[in-house]
mmCIF file of C-alpha atoms and ligand atoms in Angstrom:
data_model
loop_
_atom_site.group_PDB
_atom_site.id
_atom_site.type_symbol
_atom_site.label_atom_id
_atom_site.label_comp_id
_atom_site.label_asym_id
_atom_site.label_seq_id
_atom_site.Cartn_x
_atom_site.Cartn_y
_atom_site.Cartn_z
ATOM 1 C CA MET A 1 -33.005 41.007 61.546
ATOM 2 C CA ALA A 2 -32.516 40.283 64.821
ATOM 3 C CA TYR A 3 -31.651 43.768 67.126
ATOM 4 C CA ARG A 4 -29.200 43.746 69.835
ATOM 5 C CA TRP A 5 -30.313 43.694 72.682
ATOM 6 C CA LYS A 6 -29.935 46.617 75.410
ATOM 7 C CA ASN A 7 -29.657 46.611 79.132
ATOM 8 C CA ASP A 8 -32.516 47.248 80.888
ATOM 9 C CA LEU A 9 -30.899 47.791 84.368
ATOM 10 C CA THR A 10 -28.285 49.098 85.097
ATOM 11 C CA ALA A 11 -24.731 48.847 87.567
ATOM 12 C CA ALA A 12 -27.041 50.273 90.564
ATOM 13 C CA ASP A 13 -29.253 47.149 90.089
ATOM 14 C CA VAL A 14 -26.724 44.649 90.530
ATOM 15 C CA THR A 15 -26.468 41.949 93.501
ATOM 16 C CA PRO A 16 -23.850 43.541 95.414
ATOM 17 C CA LYS A 17 -21.008 40.528 94.125
ATOM 18 C CA ALA A 18 -20.586 39.141 97.703
ATOM 19 C CA ALA A 19 -24.392 38.700 98.085
ATOM 20 C CA PHE A 20 -24.068 37.094 95.128
ATOM 21 C CA LEU A 21 -21.610 34.475 96.442
ATOM 22 C CA ASN A 22 -22.736 34.573 100.403
ATOM 23 C CA ARG A 23 -26.059 33.417 98.643
ATOM 24 C CA ARG A 24 -26.226 30.505 100.517
ATOM 25 C CA GLN A 25 -25.295 32.088 103.822
ATOM 26 C CA ILE A 26 -27.990 34.974 103.717
ATOM 27 C CA LEU A 27 -30.635 32.381 102.826
ATOM 28 C CA LYS A 28 -30.357 29.921 105.163
ATOM 29 C CA ALA A 29 -30.405 33.764 107.714
ATOM 30 C CA THR A 30 -34.007 34.891 105.741
ATOM 31 C CA ALA A 31 -35.209 31.277 106.174
ATOM 32 C CA GLY A 32 -34.519 31.050 109.896
ATOM 33 C CA LEU A 33 -35.563 34.013 110.590
ATOM 34 C CA GLY A 34 -38.942 33.027 108.052
ATOM 35 C CA ALA A 35 -39.671 30.021 111.018
ATOM 36 C CA ILE A 36 -39.563 32.238 113.555
ATOM 37 C CA GLY A 37 -41.781 34.939 112.031
ATOM 38 C CA LEU A 38 -40.124 37.673 111.588
ATOM 39 C CA VAL A 39 -40.472 37.607 108.131
ATOM 40 C CA GLY A 40 -43.106 38.568 105.790
ATOM 41 C CA ALA A 41 -45.049 40.375 108.421
ATOM 42 C CA GLY A 42 -46.004 42.738 106.060
ATOM 43 C CA GLY A 43 -49.645 41.720 105.066
ATOM 44 C CA MET A 44 -50.823 40.077 102.693
ATOM 45 C CA ALA A 45 -48.505 40.975 99.276
ATOM 46 C CA HIS A 46 -46.370 38.569 102.243
ATOM 47 C CA ALA A 47 -48.535 36.483 103.883
ATOM 48 C CA GLN A 48 -46.484 33.043 101.740
ATOM 49 C CA ASP A 49 -44.269 33.170 104.204
ATOM 50 C CA ALA A 50 -46.996 33.146 106.485
ATOM 51 C CA LEU A 51 -48.586 30.138 105.260
ATOM 52 C CA ALA A 52 -45.977 28.118 103.219
ATOM 53 C CA PRO A 53 -42.223 29.234 104.455
ATOM 54 C CA ASN A 54 -39.456 27.261 102.771
ATOM 55 C CA THR A 55 -37.999 25.198 105.711
ATOM 56 C CA LEU A 56 -34.473 25.251 106.219
ATOM 57 C CA GLU A 57 -33.727 22.267 105.052
ATOM 58 C CA GLU A 58 -35.267 23.189 101.810
ATOM 59 C CA ILE A 59 -32.600 25.570 101.225
ATOM 60 C CA THR A 60 -29.797 24.513 102.503
ATOM 61 C CA SER A 61 -30.224 21.022 100.910
ATOM 62 C CA TYR A 62 -30.868 23.051 97.470
ATOM 63 C CA ASN A 63 -27.427 23.017 95.812
ATOM 64 C CA ASN A 64 -26.647 24.344 92.182
ATOM 65 C CA TYR A 65 -24.256 21.759 90.577
ATOM 66 C CA TYR A 66 -25.794 18.867 91.672
ATOM 67 C CA GLU A 67 -21.567 17.397 89.504
ATOM 68 C CA PHE A 68 -20.110 18.518 92.773
ATOM 69 C CA GLY A 69 -22.748 17.173 95.139
ATOM 70 C CA THR A 70 -25.974 18.008 97.027
ATOM 71 C CA GLY A 71 -24.172 19.869 100.025
ATOM 72 C CA LYS A 72 -24.718 23.730 100.040
ATOM 73 C CA THR A 73 -21.087 24.399 100.768
ATOM 74 C CA ASP A 74 -20.381 21.351 98.213
ATOM 75 C CA PRO A 75 -19.801 23.390 94.879
ATOM 76 C CA ALA A 76 -17.244 25.579 96.266
ATOM 77 C CA ALA A 77 -15.752 23.009 98.034
ATOM 78 C CA ASN A 78 -14.925 20.674 95.329
ATOM 79 C CA ALA A 79 -15.469 22.372 91.870
ATOM 80 C CA HIS A 80 -11.858 23.454 92.040
ATOM 81 C CA GLN A 81 -11.536 19.340 90.532
ATOM 82 C CA LEU A 82 -12.941 20.930 87.566
ATOM 83 C CA VAL A 83 -10.892 20.512 84.674
ATOM 84 C CA THR A 84 -11.867 23.108 82.114
ATOM 85 C CA SER A 85 -8.258 24.007 79.944
ATOM 86 C CA PRO A 86 -9.035 22.343 76.860
ATOM 87 C CA TRP A 87 -11.995 22.810 76.112
ATOM 88 C CA SER A 88 -13.961 21.544 73.022
ATOM 89 C CA ILE A 89 -17.631 21.568 72.447
ATOM 90 C CA LYS A 90 -18.998 19.058 70.207
ATOM 91 C CA VAL A 91 -21.949 20.577 67.767
ATOM 92 C CA ASP A 92 -23.852 17.722 65.781
ATOM 93 C CA GLY A 93 -27.601 16.886 64.782
ATOM 94 C CA MET A 94 -28.749 18.801 61.895
ATOM 95 C CA VAL A 95 -26.330 21.822 61.587
ATOM 96 C CA ASP A 96 -24.612 22.333 58.293
ATOM 97 C CA ASN A 97 -20.870 22.467 60.415
ATOM 98 C CA PRO A 98 -20.834 19.741 63.293
ATOM 99 C CA GLY A 99 -17.526 18.715 64.669
ATOM 100 C CA ASP A 100 -16.067 19.023 67.861
ATOM 101 C CA TYR A 101 -14.471 22.142 68.370
ATOM 102 C CA ALA A 102 -11.955 23.915 70.338
ATOM 103 C CA LEU A 103 -13.763 26.669 72.766
ATOM 104 C CA GLY A 104 -11.405 29.320 71.430
ATOM 105 C CA ASP A 105 -12.946 28.306 67.416
ATOM 106 C CA LEU A 106 -16.527 28.568 68.409
ATOM 107 C CA LEU A 107 -16.267 32.168 69.746
ATOM 108 C CA ALA A 108 -13.335 33.281 67.543
ATOM 109 C CA GLY A 109 -14.982 35.899 65.498
ATOM 110 C CA LEU A 110 -17.725 37.189 68.325
ATOM 111 C CA THR A 111 -18.813 40.059 69.968
ATOM 112 C CA VAL A 112 -18.980 39.006 73.782
ATOM 113 C CA GLU A 113 -21.294 41.958 75.286
ATOM 114 C CA ASP A 114 -22.178 42.770 79.191
ATOM 115 C CA ARG A 115 -25.488 41.477 80.189
ATOM 116 C CA ILE A 116 -27.624 42.729 83.291
ATOM 117 C CA TYR A 117 -30.621 39.969 83.388
ATOM 118 C CA ARG A 118 -33.081 39.045 86.345
ATOM 119 C CA PHE A 119 -32.093 36.131 87.503
ATOM 120 C CA ARG A 120 -35.193 34.402 89.305
ATOM 121 C CA CYS A 121 -34.763 30.892 90.799
ATOM 122 C CA VAL A 122 -37.670 27.982 90.766
ATOM 123 C CA GLU A 123 -37.196 28.400 95.007
ATOM 124 C CA ALA A 124 -38.375 32.230 95.200
ATOM 125 C CA TRP A 125 -35.471 34.041 95.643
ATOM 126 C CA SER A 126 -33.872 36.061 92.455
ATOM 127 C CA MET A 127 -30.710 38.221 91.824
ATOM 128 C CA VAL A 128 -29.040 41.193 89.199
ATOM 129 C CA VAL A 129 -26.429 39.274 87.489
ATOM 130 C CA PRO A 130 -23.715 40.837 84.874
ATOM 131 C CA TRP A 131 -23.136 38.497 83.205
ATOM 132 C CA ASN A 132 -20.151 39.023 79.352
ATOM 133 C CA GLY A 133 -21.136 36.725 76.984
ATOM 134 C CA ILE A 134 -21.844 35.356 73.626
ATOM 135 C CA GLU A 135 -25.584 35.419 71.762
ATOM 136 C CA LEU A 136 -26.059 32.277 71.131
ATOM 137 C CA ALA A 137 -27.621 32.998 68.351
ATOM 138 C CA ASP A 138 -24.922 34.357 66.921
ATOM 139 C CA ILE A 139 -22.973 30.372 67.756
ATOM 140 C CA LEU A 140 -25.592 29.163 66.383
ATOM 141 C CA ASN A 141 -25.799 30.961 62.913
ATOM 142 C CA LYS A 142 -22.284 30.672 62.391
ATOM 143 C CA VAL A 143 -22.313 26.561 62.463
ATOM 144 C CA GLY A 144 -25.324 27.102 60.530
ATOM 145 C CA VAL A 145 -29.166 25.183 61.507
ATOM 146 C CA GLN A 146 -30.730 23.080 58.775
ATOM 147 C CA SER A 147 -33.928 23.713 57.545
ATOM 148 C CA GLY A 148 -35.610 21.014 59.751
ATOM 149 C CA ALA A 149 -34.383 22.017 63.620
ATOM 150 C CA LYS A 150 -36.965 23.465 65.974
ATOM 151 C CA TYR A 151 -34.770 22.194 69.767
ATOM 152 C CA VAL A 152 -31.636 22.890 70.628
ATOM 153 C CA ALA A 153 -30.573 20.121 73.346
ATOM 154 C CA PHE A 154 -27.067 21.032 75.914
ATOM 155 C CA GLU A 155 -25.254 18.950 77.822
ATOM 156 C CA THR A 156 -22.592 19.133 80.290
ATOM 157 C CA VAL A 157 -19.331 17.877 80.949
ATOM 158 C CA VAL A 158 -19.261 14.523 82.955
ATOM 159 C CA GLN A 159 -15.986 14.355 85.104
ATOM 160 C CA PRO A 160 -16.196 11.357 86.903
ATOM 161 C CA GLU A 161 -13.399 10.927 88.773
ATOM 162 C CA ASN A 162 -13.852 15.231 89.737
ATOM 163 C CA MET A 163 -16.993 15.402 90.307
ATOM 164 C CA ILE A 164 -18.505 13.813 93.659
ATOM 165 C CA GLY A 165 -21.752 14.117 93.247
ATOM 166 C CA VAL A 166 -21.393 12.198 89.440
ATOM 167 C CA GLN A 167 -20.296 9.920 91.610
ATOM 168 C CA ARG A 168 -22.995 9.262 93.316
ATOM 169 C CA ARG A 169 -25.793 9.371 91.114
ATOM 170 C CA VAL A 170 -27.531 12.270 92.852
ATOM 171 C CA LEU A 171 -28.953 12.869 89.511
ATOM 172 C CA ASP A 172 -29.335 10.816 85.975
ATOM 173 C CA PHE A 173 -25.500 12.952 84.687
ATOM 174 C CA PRO A 174 -24.847 14.460 82.228
ATOM 175 C CA TYR A 175 -26.856 17.025 83.031
ATOM 176 C CA VAL A 176 -28.832 17.955 79.388
ATOM 177 C CA GLU A 177 -30.915 21.008 78.950
ATOM 178 C CA GLY A 178 -33.373 22.137 76.254
ATOM 179 C CA LEU A 179 -34.638 25.220 74.271
ATOM 180 C CA ARG A 180 -36.887 25.767 71.330
ATOM 181 C CA LEU A 181 -35.211 26.629 68.839
ATOM 182 C CA ASP A 182 -36.770 30.428 68.741
ATOM 183 C CA GLU A 183 -36.164 30.735 72.163
ATOM 184 C CA ALA A 184 -32.263 29.565 71.926
ATOM 185 C CA MET A 185 -32.591 32.444 68.985
ATOM 186 C CA HIS A 186 -33.722 34.858 70.298
ATOM 187 C CA PRO A 187 -31.136 37.680 71.079
ATOM 188 C CA LEU A 188 -31.870 37.693 75.254
ATOM 189 C CA THR A 189 -30.248 34.269 75.106
ATOM 190 C CA ILE A 190 -26.330 33.957 75.330
ATOM 191 C CA MET A 191 -23.849 32.164 76.337
ATOM 192 C CA ALA A 192 -22.077 33.202 79.593
ATOM 193 C CA THR A 193 -18.059 33.227 79.297
ATOM 194 C CA GLY A 194 -17.755 35.749 82.322
ATOM 195 C CA ILE A 195 -19.528 37.518 85.138
ATOM 196 C CA TYR A 196 -18.746 40.177 86.962
ATOM 197 C CA ASP A 197 -16.417 41.461 84.400
ATOM 198 C CA GLU A 198 -14.622 38.566 85.437
ATOM 199 C CA LEU A 199 -14.090 34.779 83.536
ATOM 200 C CA ILE A 200 -16.566 32.746 85.100
ATOM 201 C CA SER A 201 -16.087 30.254 88.089
ATOM 202 C CA ASN A 202 -15.653 26.938 87.609
ATOM 203 C CA GLN A 203 -18.673 26.662 90.578
ATOM 204 C CA ASN A 204 -20.487 29.044 88.515
ATOM 205 C CA GLY A 205 -20.277 26.916 85.092
ATOM 206 C CA ALA A 206 -16.736 27.454 83.437
ATOM 207 C CA PRO A 207 -15.710 28.070 81.270
ATOM 208 C CA ILE A 208 -19.654 28.608 79.117
ATOM 209 C CA ARG A 209 -22.728 27.977 80.362
ATOM 210 C CA LEU A 210 -26.565 29.184 79.268
ATOM 211 C CA VAL A 211 -28.124 32.123 80.410
ATOM 212 C CA VAL A 212 -31.882 32.490 79.565
ATOM 213 C CA PRO A 213 -33.232 35.636 82.218
ATOM 214 C CA TRP A 214 -37.524 34.392 81.353
ATOM 215 C CA LYS A 215 -36.603 30.897 82.042
ATOM 216 C CA TYR A 216 -36.068 29.914 85.551
ATOM 217 C CA GLY A 217 -32.008 28.970 86.350
ATOM 218 C CA PHE A 218 -31.839 25.692 86.784
ATOM 219 C CA LYS A 219 -32.480 25.549 82.955
ATOM 220 C CA SER A 220 -29.067 27.645 82.623
ATOM 221 C CA ILE A 221 -27.028 24.658 81.807
ATOM 222 C CA LYS A 222 -22.835 24.833 83.039
ATOM 223 C CA SER A 223 -19.866 23.904 81.462
ATOM 224 C CA ILE A 224 -21.637 23.424 78.094
ATOM 225 C CA VAL A 225 -19.193 20.640 76.235
ATOM 226 C CA ARG A 226 -21.807 19.467 73.377
ATOM 227 C CA ILE A 227 -24.810 21.456 71.478
ATOM 228 C CA THR A 228 -27.451 19.392 69.481
ATOM 229 C CA LEU A 229 -29.675 20.529 67.019
ATOM 230 C CA THR A 230 -32.766 17.966 66.823
ATOM 231 C CA ASP A 231 -36.349 17.912 65.284
ATOM 232 C CA GLN A 232 -37.552 16.519 68.462
ATOM 233 C CA GLU A 233 -37.944 18.340 71.959
ATOM 234 C CA PRO A 234 -34.883 17.002 74.289
ATOM 235 C CA PRO A 235 -34.844 15.262 77.899
ATOM 236 C CA THR A 236 -34.470 17.877 80.403
ATOM 237 C CA SER A 237 -32.475 16.642 84.187
ATOM 238 C CA TRP A 238 -35.130 17.985 85.800
ATOM 239 C CA ASN A 239 -37.761 16.846 83.481
ATOM 240 C CA LYS A 240 -36.108 13.707 83.908
ATOM 241 C CA SER A 241 -35.615 13.836 88.102
ATOM 242 C CA ASN A 242 -39.334 15.059 88.781
ATOM 243 C CA ALA A 243 -41.778 16.230 85.188
ATOM 244 C CA ARG A 244 -44.728 16.834 87.990
ATOM 245 C CA GLU A 245 -43.253 19.410 89.024
ATOM 246 C CA TYR A 246 -40.186 20.203 86.361
ATOM 247 C CA GLY A 247 -41.481 21.270 83.313
ATOM 248 C CA PHE A 248 -39.741 21.411 79.994
ATOM 249 C CA TYR A 249 -40.714 25.423 79.224
ATOM 250 C CA SER A 250 -39.892 26.524 82.640
ATOM 251 C CA ASN A 251 -40.741 30.066 81.938
ATOM 252 C CA VAL A 252 -40.986 32.791 84.606
ATOM 253 C CA ASN A 253 -44.753 32.781 85.779
ATOM 254 C CA PRO A 254 -46.295 34.193 89.635
ATOM 255 C CA GLU A 255 -49.765 32.807 88.288
ATOM 256 C CA VAL A 256 -47.983 29.289 88.047
ATOM 257 C CA SER A 257 -46.874 27.715 91.312
ATOM 258 C CA HIS A 258 -45.050 25.405 91.438
ATOM 259 C CA PRO A 259 -46.476 22.946 93.671
ATOM 260 C CA ARG A 260 -43.558 23.173 96.765
ATOM 261 C CA TRP A 261 -43.115 27.097 95.622
ATOM 262 C CA SER A 262 -45.768 29.503 95.254
ATOM 263 C CA GLN A 263 -43.689 31.716 91.898
ATOM 264 C CA ALA A 264 -46.446 34.851 92.817
ATOM 265 C CA SER A 265 -43.373 36.661 94.656
ATOM 266 C CA GLU A 266 -39.838 36.678 95.414
ATOM 267 C CA ARG A 267 -37.048 37.266 98.073
ATOM 268 C CA THR A 268 -34.086 39.829 96.252
ATOM 269 C CA ILE A 269 -30.862 38.872 97.542
ATOM 270 C CA GLY A 270 -28.316 41.200 98.644
ATOM 271 C CA GLY A 271 -31.612 43.434 99.460
ATOM 272 C CA GLY A 272 -31.290 43.062 103.455
ATOM 273 C CA LEU A 273 -32.283 40.204 105.972
ATOM 274 C CA PHE A 274 -35.647 42.688 106.826
ATOM 275 C CA ALA A 275 -35.824 42.835 102.737
ATOM 276 C CA LYS A 276 -39.821 42.682 101.765
ATOM 277 C CA ARG A 277 -40.517 39.765 99.024
ATOM 278 C CA LYS A 278 -41.873 41.801 95.700
ATOM 279 C CA PRO A 279 -43.976 41.136 93.417
ATOM 280 C CA THR A 280 -42.953 38.162 90.193
ATOM 281 C CA LEU A 281 -43.117 39.984 87.466
ATOM 282 C CA MET A 282 -43.977 37.879 84.047
ATOM 283 C CA PHE A 283 -41.802 36.184 81.875
ATOM 284 C CA ASN A 284 -39.631 38.059 84.687
ATOM 285 C CA GLY A 285 -39.905 41.155 83.396
ATOM 286 C CA TYR A 286 -39.211 40.318 79.586
ATOM 287 C CA GLU A 287 -42.362 39.966 78.315
ATOM 288 C CA SER A 288 -43.061 42.633 75.891
ATOM 289 C CA GLU A 289 -39.288 41.080 74.581
ATOM 290 C CA VAL A 290 -40.488 37.089 74.501
ATOM 291 C CA ALA A 291 -44.330 37.025 75.285
ATOM 292 C CA GLY A 292 -44.766 36.879 71.929
ATOM 293 C CA LEU A 293 -43.524 33.072 71.907
ATOM 294 C CA TYR A 294 -45.459 31.220 73.856
ATOM 295 C CA ALA A 295 -48.873 33.221 72.054
ATOM 296 C CA GLY A 296 -51.695 30.680 72.179
ATOM 297 C CA MET A 297 -50.174 28.911 74.419
ATOM 298 C CA ASP A 298 -51.722 26.939 77.723
ATOM 299 C CA LEU A 299 -48.152 28.335 80.191
ATOM 300 C CA ALA A 300 -50.143 26.108 83.161
ATOM 301 C CA GLU A 301 -50.021 23.559 80.641
ATOM 302 C CA TYR A 302 -46.434 24.072 79.287
ATOM 303 C CA TYR A 303 -45.088 24.229 82.547
HETATM 304 N N1 MTE B 1 -26.246 23.023 85.359
HETATM 305 C C1 MTE B 1 -25.345 21.837 86.282
HETATM 306 N N2 MTE B 1 -25.051 21.402 84.722
HETATM 307 N N3 MTE B 1 -25.374 21.284 86.396
HETATM 308 C C2 MTE B 1 -26.651 21.728 87.754
HETATM 309 O O1 MTE B 1 -26.298 21.080 89.346
HETATM 310 N N4 MTE B 1 -27.954 23.897 88.572
HETATM 311 C C3 MTE B 1 -29.058 24.298 87.623
HETATM 312 C C4 MTE B 1 -27.886 25.427 86.518
HETATM 313 N N5 MTE B 1 -27.535 24.784 86.120
HETATM 314 C C5 MTE B 1 -26.938 22.566 87.523
HETATM 315 C C6 MTE B 1 -27.169 23.806 86.889
HETATM 316 C C7 MTE B 1 -29.728 25.887 89.080
HETATM 317 S S1 MTE B 1 -30.444 24.453 89.577
HETATM 318 C C8 MTE B 1 -29.173 26.854 88.420
HETATM 319 S S2 MTE B 1 -30.454 27.779 90.139
HETATM 320 C C9 MTE B 1 -28.022 27.641 88.265
HETATM 321 O O2 MTE B 1 -27.624 26.466 87.813
HETATM 322 C C10 MTE B 1 -27.520 27.993 89.290
HETATM 323 O O3 MTE B 1 -26.203 28.677 88.491
HETATM 324 P P1 MTE B 1 -24.999 29.898 89.917
HETATM 325 O O4 MTE B 1 -25.050 28.425 90.788
HETATM 326 O O5 MTE B 1 -24.551 30.584 88.727
HETATM 327 O O6 MTE B 1 -26.236 30.636 90.296
#
């Protein structure tokens, strides 16, 4: 029988909400400092700042919800246009009970849990986020996974009239992601409906998004409208756009660097402007929970 995960972090570890909301401004500020050499004065452990600082452009051109544009303030400016009610999720593929489920029906009777998780972006910054969500396993068990299924594929809503990034085709939409079935069934994997004890905002992926805390943030697909059980490894958006840089697994791994960013250490959002980088933990600190999923795999090959 699956165990229920207990938080290893407490409220005291949580990134202050203001810092969470203002993270791009904070990154911009620290990127500026890095460029003039004020960050990373702490010796070898922080030498990465001096050797390979992210440029301001790399950080500020990065965005978390490309459907609403690639500019750093685009999601904040545009995500109010997302229509989240009514919301239904198509469940299809290798399931006993496929269908178009109203969100409330799909989640009815399932337990919403509080999870305080580390969140690690591949661009080498991190936060601690208090989510409210439902274990994906509970949802999958409810719809009944058939025995041949090996993967779960996810799809984000496409509302072209409301989504400037879709109109401009900045990525091949819909945004898609996927997990191996055992990853999807792991008790750490949740479908989040809340954040900081409030309903999740449009910008963060309302009304429901995936959270897989041992993987880089881009696996956390937002505003999900389709869940498909399949026996084939599903395509994933960033892998489609740049396979050399983004693999299917995307596990946080300090030993396997992204071509443009070392993954050995990370900058903590909300840790103050002069916070030192801290070493990145294998599987983002969830090694004892999830390492077994990858036993015998070469993680440099399956990145
Ligand atoms: N989901 C969709 N549909 N579109 C996106 O552009 N960006 C991803 C991920 N999910 C993205 C997405 C990336 S790159 C990250 S780091 C996280 O969302 C960021 O989530 P947050 O904005 O809640 O921190």
